[in-house]
PDB file of C-alpha atoms in Angstrom:
ATOM      1  CA  MET A   5     145.621 160.603 137.292  1.00 94.00           C
ATOM      2  CA  ASP A   6     146.852 157.217 136.484  1.00 98.00           C
ATOM      3  CA  THR A   7     144.482 154.481 134.427  1.00 98.00           C
ATOM      4  CA  VAL A   8     145.324 150.736 135.098  1.00 98.00           C
ATOM      5  CA  VAL A   9     144.219 147.930 133.622  1.00 98.00           C
ATOM      6  CA  ARG A  10     145.721 144.376 133.758  1.00 98.00           C
ATOM      7  CA  SER A  11     145.491 140.885 132.585  1.00 98.00           C
ATOM      8  CA  ARG A  12     145.964 138.088 134.585  1.00 96.00           C
ATOM      9  CA  SER A  13     150.031 138.836 135.404  1.00 97.00           C
ATOM     10  CA  LYS A  14     150.834 142.014 133.564  1.00 98.00           C
ATOM     11  CA  THR A  15     149.983 145.998 134.362  1.00 98.00           C
ATOM     12  CA  VAL A  16     149.570 149.143 132.576  1.00 98.00           C
ATOM     13  CA  VAL A  17     149.010 152.621 133.768  1.00 98.00           C
ATOM     14  CA  ILE A  18     147.940 155.226 131.089  1.00 98.00           C
ATOM     15  CA  GLY A  19     148.925 158.650 132.803  1.00 98.00           C
ATOM     16  CA  ALA A  20     150.343 162.109 132.078  1.00 97.00           C
ATOM     17  CA  GLN A  21     153.585 160.999 133.777  1.00 96.00           C
ATOM     18  CA  GLN A  22     153.857 157.620 132.100  1.00 97.00           C
ATOM     19  CA  PRO A  23     154.900 156.501 128.849  1.00 98.00           C
ATOM     20  CA  PHE A  24     152.581 156.592 125.828  1.00 98.00           C
ATOM     21  CA  CYS A  25     149.967 153.646 126.261  1.00 98.00           C
ATOM     22  CA  VAL A  26     150.800 152.118 122.279  1.00 98.00           C
ATOM     23  CA  ILE A  27     147.109 150.212 121.028  1.00 98.00           C
ATOM     24  CA  GLY A  28     147.623 147.937 118.670  1.00 98.00           C
ATOM     25  CA  GLU A  29     145.053 148.898 115.935  1.00 98.00           C
ATOM     26  CA  ARG A  30     145.018 145.423 113.966  1.00 97.00           C
ATOM     27  CA  ILE A  31     143.071 142.503 116.160  1.00 98.00           C
ATOM     28  CA  ASN A  32     139.660 144.214 114.117  1.00 98.00           C
ATOM     29  CA  PRO A  33     137.705 142.766 110.024  1.00 97.00           C
ATOM     30  CA  THR A  34     136.966 146.367 109.545  1.00 94.00           C
ATOM     31  CA  GLY A  35     138.299 146.312 105.920  1.00 92.00           C
ATOM     32  CA  ARG A  36     139.741 143.629 106.080  1.00 95.00           C
ATOM     33  CA  LYS A  37     137.721 141.063 104.197  1.00 95.00           C
ATOM     34  CA  LYS A  38     139.913 138.449 103.783  1.00 97.00           C
ATOM     35  CA  PHE A  39     140.946 138.447 108.017  1.00 97.00           C
ATOM     36  CA  ALA A  40     136.423 138.361 108.382  1.00 97.00           C
ATOM     37  CA  GLU A  41     136.293 135.435 106.098  1.00 96.00           C
ATOM     38  CA  GLU A  42     138.412 133.653 108.517  1.00 96.00           C
ATOM     39  CA  LEU A  43     136.488 134.441 111.538  1.00 96.00           C
ATOM     40  CA  LYS A  44     133.202 133.601 109.643  1.00 95.00           C
ATOM     41  CA  ASN A  45     134.657 130.132 109.559  1.00 94.00           C
ATOM     42  CA  GLY A  46     135.910 130.042 112.933  1.00 94.00           C
ATOM     43  CA  ASP A  47     139.798 130.598 111.935  1.00 97.00           C
ATOM     44  CA  LEU A  48     141.398 132.133 113.828  1.00 97.00           C
ATOM     45  CA  SER A  49     144.797 131.971 113.154  1.00 97.00           C
ATOM     46  CA  THR A  50     145.336 135.642 111.853  1.00 98.00           C
ATOM     47  CA  VAL A  51     143.957 136.826 115.425  1.00 98.00           C
ATOM     48  CA  LEU A  52     147.570 135.382 117.076  1.00 98.00           C
ATOM     49  CA  VAL A  53     149.928 136.402 114.305  1.00 98.00           C
ATOM     50  CA  ASP A  54     148.430 139.854 114.225  1.00 98.00           C
ATOM     51  CA  LEU A  55     149.208 139.723 118.237  1.00 98.00           C
ATOM     52  CA  GLU A  56     153.126 138.060 117.460  1.00 98.00           C
ATOM     53  CA  ASN A  57     153.224 141.143 115.129  1.00 98.00           C
ATOM     54  CA  GLN A  58     152.359 144.042 117.830  1.00 98.00           C
ATOM     55  CA  LEU A  59     153.657 143.385 120.200  1.00 97.00           C
ATOM     56  CA  ALA A  60     156.828 142.595 118.576  1.00 96.00           C
ATOM     57  CA  ALA A  61     156.428 146.427 117.460  1.00 96.00           C
ATOM     58  CA  GLY A  62     155.628 147.823 120.868  1.00 96.00           C
ATOM     59  CA  ALA A  63     152.476 147.291 121.358  1.00 98.00           C
ATOM     60  CA  ASN A  64     151.452 147.587 125.398  1.00 98.00           C
ATOM     61  CA  MET A  65     147.833 146.817 124.702  1.00 98.00           C
ATOM     62  CA  VAL A  66     146.100 145.882 121.585  1.00 98.00           C
ATOM     63  CA  ASP A  67     142.309 146.056 120.583  1.00 98.00           C
ATOM     64  CA  VAL A  68     140.137 143.635 119.977  1.00 98.00           C
ATOM     65  CA  ASN A  69     137.174 144.031 117.772  1.00 98.00           C
ATOM     66  CA  ALA A  70     135.069 141.126 116.425  1.00 97.00           C
ATOM     67  CA  GLY A  71     132.614 142.602 114.670  1.00 95.00           C
ATOM     68  CA  ILE A  72     131.160 140.994 111.512  1.00 94.00           C
ATOM     69  CA  PRO A  73     127.588 141.392 109.939  1.00 91.00           C
ATOM     70  CA  LEU A  74     125.197 137.804 110.482  1.00 88.00           C
ATOM     71  CA  VAL A  75     128.359 136.507 112.792  1.00 93.00           C
ATOM     72  CA  ASP A  76     127.370 135.498 116.560  1.00 96.00           C
ATOM     73  CA  GLU A  77     129.368 138.250 117.438  1.00 97.00           C
ATOM     74  CA  PRO A  78     129.488 137.437 121.904  1.00 97.00           C
ATOM     75  CA  GLU A  79     130.583 134.094 120.935  1.00 97.00           C
ATOM     76  CA  LEU A  80     132.874 134.986 118.214  1.00 97.00           C
ATOM     77  CA  LEU A  81     134.974 138.061 120.472  1.00 98.00           C
ATOM     78  CA  ALA A  82     134.885 135.771 123.787  1.00 98.00           C
ATOM     79  CA  SER A  83     136.676 132.869 121.802  1.00 98.00           C
ATOM     80  CA  VAL A  84     138.865 135.849 120.382  1.00 98.00           C
ATOM     81  CA  LEU A  85     139.413 137.189 123.523  1.00 98.00           C
ATOM     82  CA  THR A  86     140.250 133.641 125.095  1.00 98.00           C
ATOM     83  CA  LEU A  87     142.680 132.666 122.120  1.00 98.00           C
ATOM     84  CA  ILE A  88     144.659 135.755 123.124  1.00 98.00           C
ATOM     85  CA  GLN A  89     144.965 135.123 127.392  1.00 98.00           C
ATOM     86  CA  GLU A  90     145.993 131.507 126.804  1.00 97.00           C
ATOM     87  CA  ASN A  91     149.024 132.987 124.557  1.00 97.00           C
ATOM     88  CA  SER A  92     150.319 136.255 126.181  1.00 97.00           C
ATOM     89  CA  ASP A  93     149.931 138.610 128.971  1.00 96.00           C
ATOM     90  CA  VAL A  94     148.386 141.626 127.783  1.00 97.00           C
ATOM     91  CA  PRO A  95     145.872 143.611 128.562  1.00 98.00           C
ATOM     92  CA  ILE A  96     142.980 144.418 126.267  1.00 98.00           C
ATOM     93  CA  CYS A  97     141.076 146.621 125.140  1.00 98.00           C
ATOM     94  CA  ILE A  98     137.590 145.238 124.080  1.00 98.00           C
ATOM     95  CA  ASP A  99     135.875 147.627 121.373  1.00 98.00           C
ATOM     96  CA  SER A 100     132.114 146.828 120.471  1.00 97.00           C
ATOM     97  CA  SER A 101     129.213 148.523 119.793  1.00 94.00           C
ATOM     98  CA  VAL A 102     126.887 145.619 120.973  1.00 96.00           C
ATOM     99  CA  ILE A 103     125.977 145.168 124.847  1.00 96.00           C
ATOM    100  CA  GLU A 104     125.354 141.174 124.639  1.00 97.00           C
ATOM    101  CA  ALA A 105     129.640 140.892 122.994  1.00 97.00           C
ATOM    102  CA  LEU A 106     131.063 143.692 125.809  1.00 98.00           C
ATOM    103  CA  GLU A 107     129.081 141.008 128.330  1.00 97.00           C
ATOM    104  CA  ALA A 108     130.310 138.267 126.501  1.00 98.00           C
ATOM    105  CA  GLY A 109     134.080 139.363 126.600  1.00 98.00           C
ATOM    106  CA  LEU A 110     134.297 140.741 130.045  1.00 98.00           C
ATOM    107  CA  ALA A 111     132.561 137.186 131.074  1.00 98.00           C
ATOM    108  CA  VAL A 112     135.820 135.624 129.485  1.00 98.00           C
ATOM    109  CA  TYR A 113     138.470 138.736 130.436  1.00 98.00           C
ATOM    110  CA  ASP A 114     141.031 137.882 133.681  1.00 97.00           C
ATOM    111  CA  GLY A 115     141.998 141.041 134.451  1.00 98.00           C
ATOM    112  CA  LYS A 116     141.025 145.572 134.386  1.00 98.00           C
ATOM    113  CA  ALA A 117     139.773 145.651 130.953  1.00 98.00           C
ATOM    114  CA  LEU A 118     139.380 148.483 128.708  1.00 98.00           C
ATOM    115  CA  VAL A 119     135.561 148.678 127.438  1.00 98.00           C
ATOM    116  CA  ASN A 120     136.101 150.482 124.262  1.00 96.00           C
ATOM    117  CA  SER A 121     133.514 152.556 124.263  1.00 93.00           C
ATOM    118  CA  VAL A 122     130.972 154.888 125.062  1.00 98.00           C
ATOM    119  CA  THR A 123     128.914 157.654 123.928  1.00 98.00           C
ATOM    120  CA  GLY A 124     127.505 160.573 125.781  1.00 97.00           C
ATOM    121  CA  GLU A 125     123.704 159.589 124.564  1.00 97.00           C
ATOM    122  CA  ASP A 126     121.460 159.132 127.434  1.00 97.00           C
ATOM    123  CA  GLU A 127     120.571 155.386 126.612  1.00 96.00           C
ATOM    124  CA  ARG A 128     124.735 154.069 125.864  1.00 97.00           C
ATOM    125  CA  LEU A 129     125.313 155.946 129.899  1.00 98.00           C
ATOM    126  CA  GLU A 130     122.607 154.013 131.047  1.00 97.00           C
ATOM    127  CA  GLU A 131     123.368 150.370 129.336  1.00 97.00           C
ATOM    128  CA  ILE A 132     126.748 150.285 129.190  1.00 97.00           C
ATOM    129  CA  LEU A 133     128.310 152.376 132.663  1.00 98.00           C
ATOM    130  CA  PRO A 134     126.884 149.905 134.622  1.00 98.00           C
ATOM    131  CA  LEU A 135     128.253 146.928 132.891  1.00 98.00           C
ATOM    132  CA  VAL A 136     131.754 148.438 133.214  1.00 98.00           C
ATOM    133  CA  ALA A 137     131.270 148.942 136.557  1.00 98.00           C
ATOM    134  CA  ARG A 138     129.888 145.701 137.734  1.00 97.00           C
ATOM    135  CA  HIS A 139     133.264 144.103 136.031  1.00 98.00           C
ATOM    136  CA  GLY A 140     135.211 146.523 137.291  1.00 98.00           C
ATOM    137  CA  ALA A 141     136.726 147.197 134.103  1.00 98.00           C
ATOM    138  CA  ALA A 142     137.821 150.903 132.520  1.00 98.00           C
ATOM    139  CA  VAL A 143     136.247 152.595 129.603  1.00 98.00           C
ATOM    140  CA  ILE A 144     136.731 155.216 126.630  1.00 98.00           C
ATOM    141  CA  GLY A 145     133.910 157.776 126.192  1.00 98.00           C
ATOM    142  CA  LEU A 146     133.769 159.269 122.831  1.00 98.00           C
ATOM    143  CA  ALA A 147     132.463 162.853 123.308  1.00 97.00           C
ATOM    144  CA  ASN A 148     129.695 162.778 120.745  1.00 97.00           C
ATOM    145  CA  ASP A 149     126.096 161.909 121.621  1.00 95.00           C
ATOM    146  CA  GLU A 150     122.955 162.315 119.862  1.00 94.00           C
ATOM    147  CA  THR A 151     123.236 165.704 117.928  1.00 93.00           C
ATOM    148  CA  GLY A 152     126.270 163.886 116.199  1.00 94.00           C
ATOM    149  CA  ILE A 153     130.259 164.800 116.302  1.00 95.00           C
ATOM    150  CA  PRO A 154     130.254 168.326 117.556  1.00 96.00           C
ATOM    151  CA  GLU A 155     132.366 170.756 115.284  1.00 94.00           C
ATOM    152  CA  THR A 156     133.809 172.367 118.646  1.00 97.00           C
ATOM    153  CA  PRO A 157     136.323 171.420 120.789  1.00 98.00           C
ATOM    154  CA  GLN A 158     133.809 173.278 123.507  1.00 98.00           C
ATOM    155  CA  GLN A 159     131.577 171.512 122.697  1.00 98.00           C
ATOM    156  CA  ARG A 160     133.237 167.925 122.942  1.00 98.00           C
ATOM    157  CA  LEU A 161     134.064 169.114 126.336  1.00 98.00           C
ATOM    158  CA  GLU A 162     130.135 169.343 127.379  1.00 98.00           C
ATOM    159  CA  ILE A 163     130.272 166.283 126.374  1.00 98.00           C
ATOM    160  CA  ALA A 164     132.905 164.486 127.897  1.00 98.00           C
ATOM    161  CA  THR A 165     132.418 165.958 130.899  1.00 98.00           C
ATOM    162  CA  LYS A 166     128.744 164.379 130.893  1.00 98.00           C
ATOM    163  CA  ILE A 167     130.261 160.894 130.677  1.00 98.00           C
ATOM    164  CA  VAL A 168     132.607 161.567 133.030  1.00 98.00           C
ATOM    165  CA  ASN A 169     129.446 162.496 136.114  1.00 98.00           C
ATOM    166  CA  ALA A 170     127.631 159.984 134.397  1.00 98.00           C
ATOM    167  CA  ALA A 171     129.971 157.301 135.606  1.00 98.00           C
ATOM    168  CA  GLY A 172     131.017 158.327 138.426  1.00 98.00           C
ATOM    169  CA  ASP A 173     127.053 157.832 139.505  1.00 98.00           C
ATOM    170  CA  HIS A 174     127.697 154.603 138.629  1.00 98.00           C
ATOM    171  CA  GLY A 175     130.701 154.560 141.028  1.00 98.00           C
ATOM    172  CA  ILE A 176     133.312 154.236 138.228  1.00 98.00           C
ATOM    173  CA  PRO A 177     135.912 157.110 139.534  1.00 98.00           C
ATOM    174  CA  PRO A 178     137.771 159.850 136.961  1.00 98.00           C
ATOM    175  CA  GLU A 179     141.009 157.194 136.238  1.00 98.00           C
ATOM    176  CA  ASP A 180     138.662 154.992 135.026  1.00 98.00           C
ATOM    177  CA  VAL A 181     136.778 157.092 132.137  1.00 98.00           C
ATOM    178  CA  VAL A 182     139.562 157.644 128.980  1.00 98.00           C
ATOM    179  CA  ILE A 183     137.390 159.668 127.229  1.00 98.00           C
ATOM    180  CA  ASP A 184     138.229 160.261 123.111  1.00 98.00           C
ATOM    181  CA  PRO A 185     137.948 163.545 121.952  1.00 98.00           C
ATOM    182  CA  LEU A 186     137.814 162.254 118.395  1.00 98.00           C
ATOM    183  CA  ALA A 187     139.987 162.668 115.677  1.00 97.00           C
ATOM    184  CA  MET A 188     138.609 163.117 111.833  1.00 96.00           C
ATOM    185  CA  THR A 189     140.277 162.671 108.745  1.00 95.00           C
ATOM    186  CA  VAL A 190     141.925 165.942 107.920  1.00 95.00           C
ATOM    187  CA  GLY A 191     142.038 164.982 103.824  1.00 93.00           C
ATOM    188  CA  ALA A 192     137.374 165.804 104.153  1.00 93.00           C
ATOM    189  CA  ASP A 193     138.487 169.147 106.469  1.00 93.00           C
ATOM    190  CA  THR A 194     141.837 170.953 106.713  1.00 94.00           C
ATOM    191  CA  GLU A 195     140.751 172.017 110.557  1.00 96.00           C
ATOM    192  CA  ALA A 196     140.034 168.674 111.577  1.00 96.00           C
ATOM    193  CA  VAL A 197     143.282 168.100 113.277  1.00 97.00           C
ATOM    194  CA  THR A 198     143.816 170.817 114.912  1.00 97.00           C
ATOM    195  CA  THR A 199     139.901 170.994 116.608  1.00 98.00           C
ATOM    196  CA  THR A 200     141.246 167.978 118.080  1.00 98.00           C
ATOM    197  CA  LEU A 201     143.879 168.879 119.814  1.00 98.00           C
ATOM    198  CA  GLU A 202     142.370 171.554 121.062  1.00 98.00           C
ATOM    199  CA  THR A 203     140.547 169.261 122.395  1.00 98.00           C
ATOM    200  CA  ILE A 204     142.745 167.470 123.922  1.00 98.00           C
ATOM    201  CA  ARG A 205     144.141 170.300 126.074  1.00 98.00           C
ATOM    202  CA  LEU A 206     140.422 171.253 126.787  1.00 98.00           C
ATOM    203  CA  ILE A 207     139.365 168.093 128.671  1.00 98.00           C
ATOM    204  CA  ARG A 208     143.716 168.229 129.934  1.00 98.00           C
ATOM    205  CA  ASP A 209     142.943 171.235 131.816  1.00 98.00           C
ATOM    206  CA  GLU A 210     139.483 171.200 132.298  1.00 97.00           C
ATOM    207  CA  LEU A 211     138.935 167.147 133.280  1.00 98.00           C
ATOM    208  CA  GLY A 212     142.482 165.941 133.547  1.00 97.00           C
ATOM    209  CA  VAL A 213     141.105 162.782 132.324  1.00 98.00           C
ATOM    210  CA  ASN A 214     143.517 160.346 130.576  1.00 98.00           C
ATOM    211  CA  MET A 215     142.321 160.669 126.800  1.00 98.00           C
ATOM    212  CA  CYS A 216     143.078 158.171 123.786  1.00 98.00           C
ATOM    213  CA  LEU A 217     141.755 158.323 120.205  1.00 97.00           C
ATOM    214  CA  GLY A 218     141.926 156.329 116.779  1.00 97.00           C
ATOM    215  CA  ALA A 219     145.279 158.093 115.512  1.00 97.00           C
ATOM    216  CA  SER A 220     144.525 156.326 112.263  1.00 96.00           C
ATOM    217  CA  ASN A 221     141.722 158.126 111.690  1.00 96.00           C
ATOM    218  CA  VAL A 222     143.262 161.177 110.531  1.00 97.00           C
ATOM    219  CA  SER A 223     145.489 160.014 107.571  1.00 97.00           C
ATOM    220  CA  PHE A 224     141.916 158.323 106.144  1.00 95.00           C
ATOM    221  CA  GLY A 225     141.867 158.522 102.496  1.00 95.00           C
ATOM    222  CA  LEU A 226     145.419 160.113 101.950  1.00 97.00           C
ATOM    223  CA  PRO A 227     148.589 158.896 101.010  1.00 97.00           C
ATOM    224  CA  ARG A 228     151.537 157.385 103.204  1.00 97.00           C
ATOM    225  CA  ARG A 229     148.946 157.571 105.874  1.00 97.00           C
ATOM    226  CA  HIS A 230     151.651 155.904 108.366  1.00 97.00           C
ATOM    227  CA  GLU A 231     153.831 159.178 108.060  1.00 98.00           C
ATOM    228  CA  LEU A 232     151.004 161.430 108.838  1.00 97.00           C
ATOM    229  CA  ASN A 233     150.110 159.398 111.853  1.00 98.00           C
ATOM    230  CA  ALA A 234     153.579 159.822 112.828  1.00 98.00           C
ATOM    231  CA  ALA A 235     153.231 163.637 112.666  1.00 98.00           C
ATOM    232  CA  PHE A 236     150.360 163.370 114.555  1.00 98.00           C
ATOM    233  CA  LEU A 237     150.876 161.604 117.702  1.00 98.00           C
ATOM    234  CA  PRO A 238     154.197 164.033 118.938  1.00 98.00           C
ATOM    235  CA  MET A 239     151.617 166.255 118.170  1.00 98.00           C
ATOM    236  CA  ALA A 240     148.712 165.047 120.320  1.00 98.00           C
ATOM    237  CA  MET A 241     151.151 164.090 123.131  1.00 98.00           C
ATOM    238  CA  ALA A 242     152.757 167.865 123.861  1.00 98.00           C
ATOM    239  CA  ALA A 243     148.966 168.435 123.838  1.00 98.00           C
ATOM    240  CA  GLY A 244     148.398 165.922 126.875  1.00 98.00           C
ATOM    241  CA  LEU A 245     146.645 162.765 124.805  1.00 98.00           C
ATOM    242  CA  THR A 246     147.829 159.910 127.359  1.00 98.00           C
ATOM    243  CA  SER A 247     147.326 156.688 124.625  1.00 98.00           C
ATOM    244  CA  ALA A 248     146.009 155.975 121.322  1.00 98.00           C
ATOM    245  CA  ILE A 249     143.779 152.725 119.174  1.00 98.00           C
ATOM    246  CA  MET A 250     147.407 153.580 116.500  1.00 98.00           C
ATOM    247  CA  SER A 251     149.312 150.775 113.864  1.00 98.00           C
ATOM    248  CA  THR A 252     152.447 149.263 114.838  1.00 98.00           C
ATOM    249  CA  ALA A 253     154.190 150.765 111.797  1.00 98.00           C
ATOM    250  CA  GLN A 254     157.590 151.108 113.034  1.00 97.00           C
ATOM    251  CA  VAL A 255     157.550 155.465 111.724  1.00 98.00           C
ATOM    252  CA  CYS A 256     154.603 155.397 114.246  1.00 98.00           C
ATOM    253  CA  VAL A 257     156.105 153.544 117.072  1.00 98.00           C
ATOM    254  CA  ASP A 258     159.265 155.382 116.846  1.00 98.00           C
ATOM    255  CA  SER A 259     157.732 158.559 116.447  1.00 98.00           C
ATOM    256  CA  VAL A 260     156.035 158.061 119.612  1.00 98.00           C
ATOM    257  CA  ARG A 261     158.719 156.326 121.743  1.00 98.00           C
ATOM    258  CA  GLY A 262     160.524 159.280 120.805  1.00 98.00           C
ATOM    259  CA  ALA A 263     158.378 162.248 121.801  1.00 98.00           C
ATOM    260  CA  ASP A 264     158.298 159.971 125.306  1.00 98.00           C
ATOM    261  CA  LEU A 265     162.187 161.020 125.566  1.00 97.00           C
ATOM    262  CA  LEU A 266     161.493 164.278 124.296  1.00 97.00           C
ATOM    263  CA  LEU A 267     159.001 165.051 126.815  1.00 97.00           C
ATOM    264  CA  GLY A 268     160.305 163.777 129.495  1.00 96.00           C
ATOM    265  CA  HIS A 269     158.333 160.465 130.183  1.00 97.00           C
ATOM    266  CA  ASP A 270     161.567 158.578 129.321  1.00 96.00           C
ATOM    267  CA  ALA A 271     164.175 159.351 132.362  1.00 94.00           C
ATOM    268  CA  TRP A 272     167.880 159.992 130.484  1.00 95.00           C
ATOM    269  CA  GLY A 273     166.754 158.453 127.241  1.00 94.00           C
ATOM    270  CA  ALA A 274     167.284 154.697 129.100  1.00 96.00           C
ATOM    271  CA  ALA A 275     163.623 153.303 126.601  1.00 95.00           C
ATOM    272  CA  TRP A 276     165.032 154.845 123.515  1.00 95.00           C
ATOM    273  CA  ILE A 277     168.498 153.458 124.522  1.00 96.00           C
ATOM    274  CA  ALA A 278     167.628 150.280 125.238  1.00 94.00           C
ATOM    275  CA  GLU A 279     165.685 149.749 121.673  1.00 92.00           C
ATOM    276  CA  HIS A 280     168.700 151.319 119.458  1.00 93.00           C
ATOM    277  CA  ARG A 281     170.749 148.961 121.259  1.00 94.00           C
ATOM    278  CA  ALA A 282     168.155 145.817 120.698  1.00 89.00           C
ATOM    279  CA  ARG A 283     167.866 146.874 117.078  1.00 90.00           C
ATOM    280  CA  GLN A 284     172.010 146.768 117.003  1.00 91.00           C
ATOM    281  CA  ALA A 285     172.056 143.307 118.239  1.00 91.00           C
ATOM    282  CA  ALA A 286     169.567 141.933 116.122  1.00 85.00           C
ATOM    283  CA  LEU A 287     171.250 143.593 113.064  1.00 89.00           C
ATOM    284  CA  ALA A 288     174.574 141.371 114.026  1.00 86.00           C
ATOM    285  CA  THR A 289     173.018 138.820 113.820  1.00 82.00           C
TER     286      THR A 289
END
């Protein structure tokens, strides 16, 4: 089952037999005080810097969030999306919890976006899914609901199933629903990652839909976060994860691309070898 997203001129396919889809996480003011202040003041220059750096590092898509307190988020998100589309052909994951911001973002997006996100809460499903359907977008569905984040993989599977079924009721096919099995920090719960991995396996086996999660969550509060994220991603890929909103630090991207080769998603290592040669050529100049 493949999930297809598009910009005006570029297509990205997310699927179990496809190379892993790296969605750059950087264009997000959360935890970035200086960036948030720039955005408040209408300065979008860092957006372009982050965009260029993530694409150069190997991102297939970028996640874009413009959620800042006391700012007109719909207007800001639309401005950021317009700027990115003027300067690249990368497909975009439009990230907001505000319905009006999602509406504004989808209105200016040229292509088939990935909307981040909807939960299993009845109210959110009824608010967001019609919007996704109207714009012909794909959507990330988080496996939590009114009761919070489920503790067990089976409970997360049940909510994921509810989201897929609700999407179908709105005319959104399963291939356009990407489930987030929820990555929690192992620093707060030693079983967090094993629970996520089992959830991924269950969703793969029972629903067969694509999956995406915030990979950097697993290392929150711990030292050497990039190394921990890089260790987690191949395990998740082997369990069935097909995309992630993640850091594009070299160790993380290299880990994903190495896993692509080892899992049979990079035939004869063509992409791995090409990247190696490109790096050698860059060092020689």
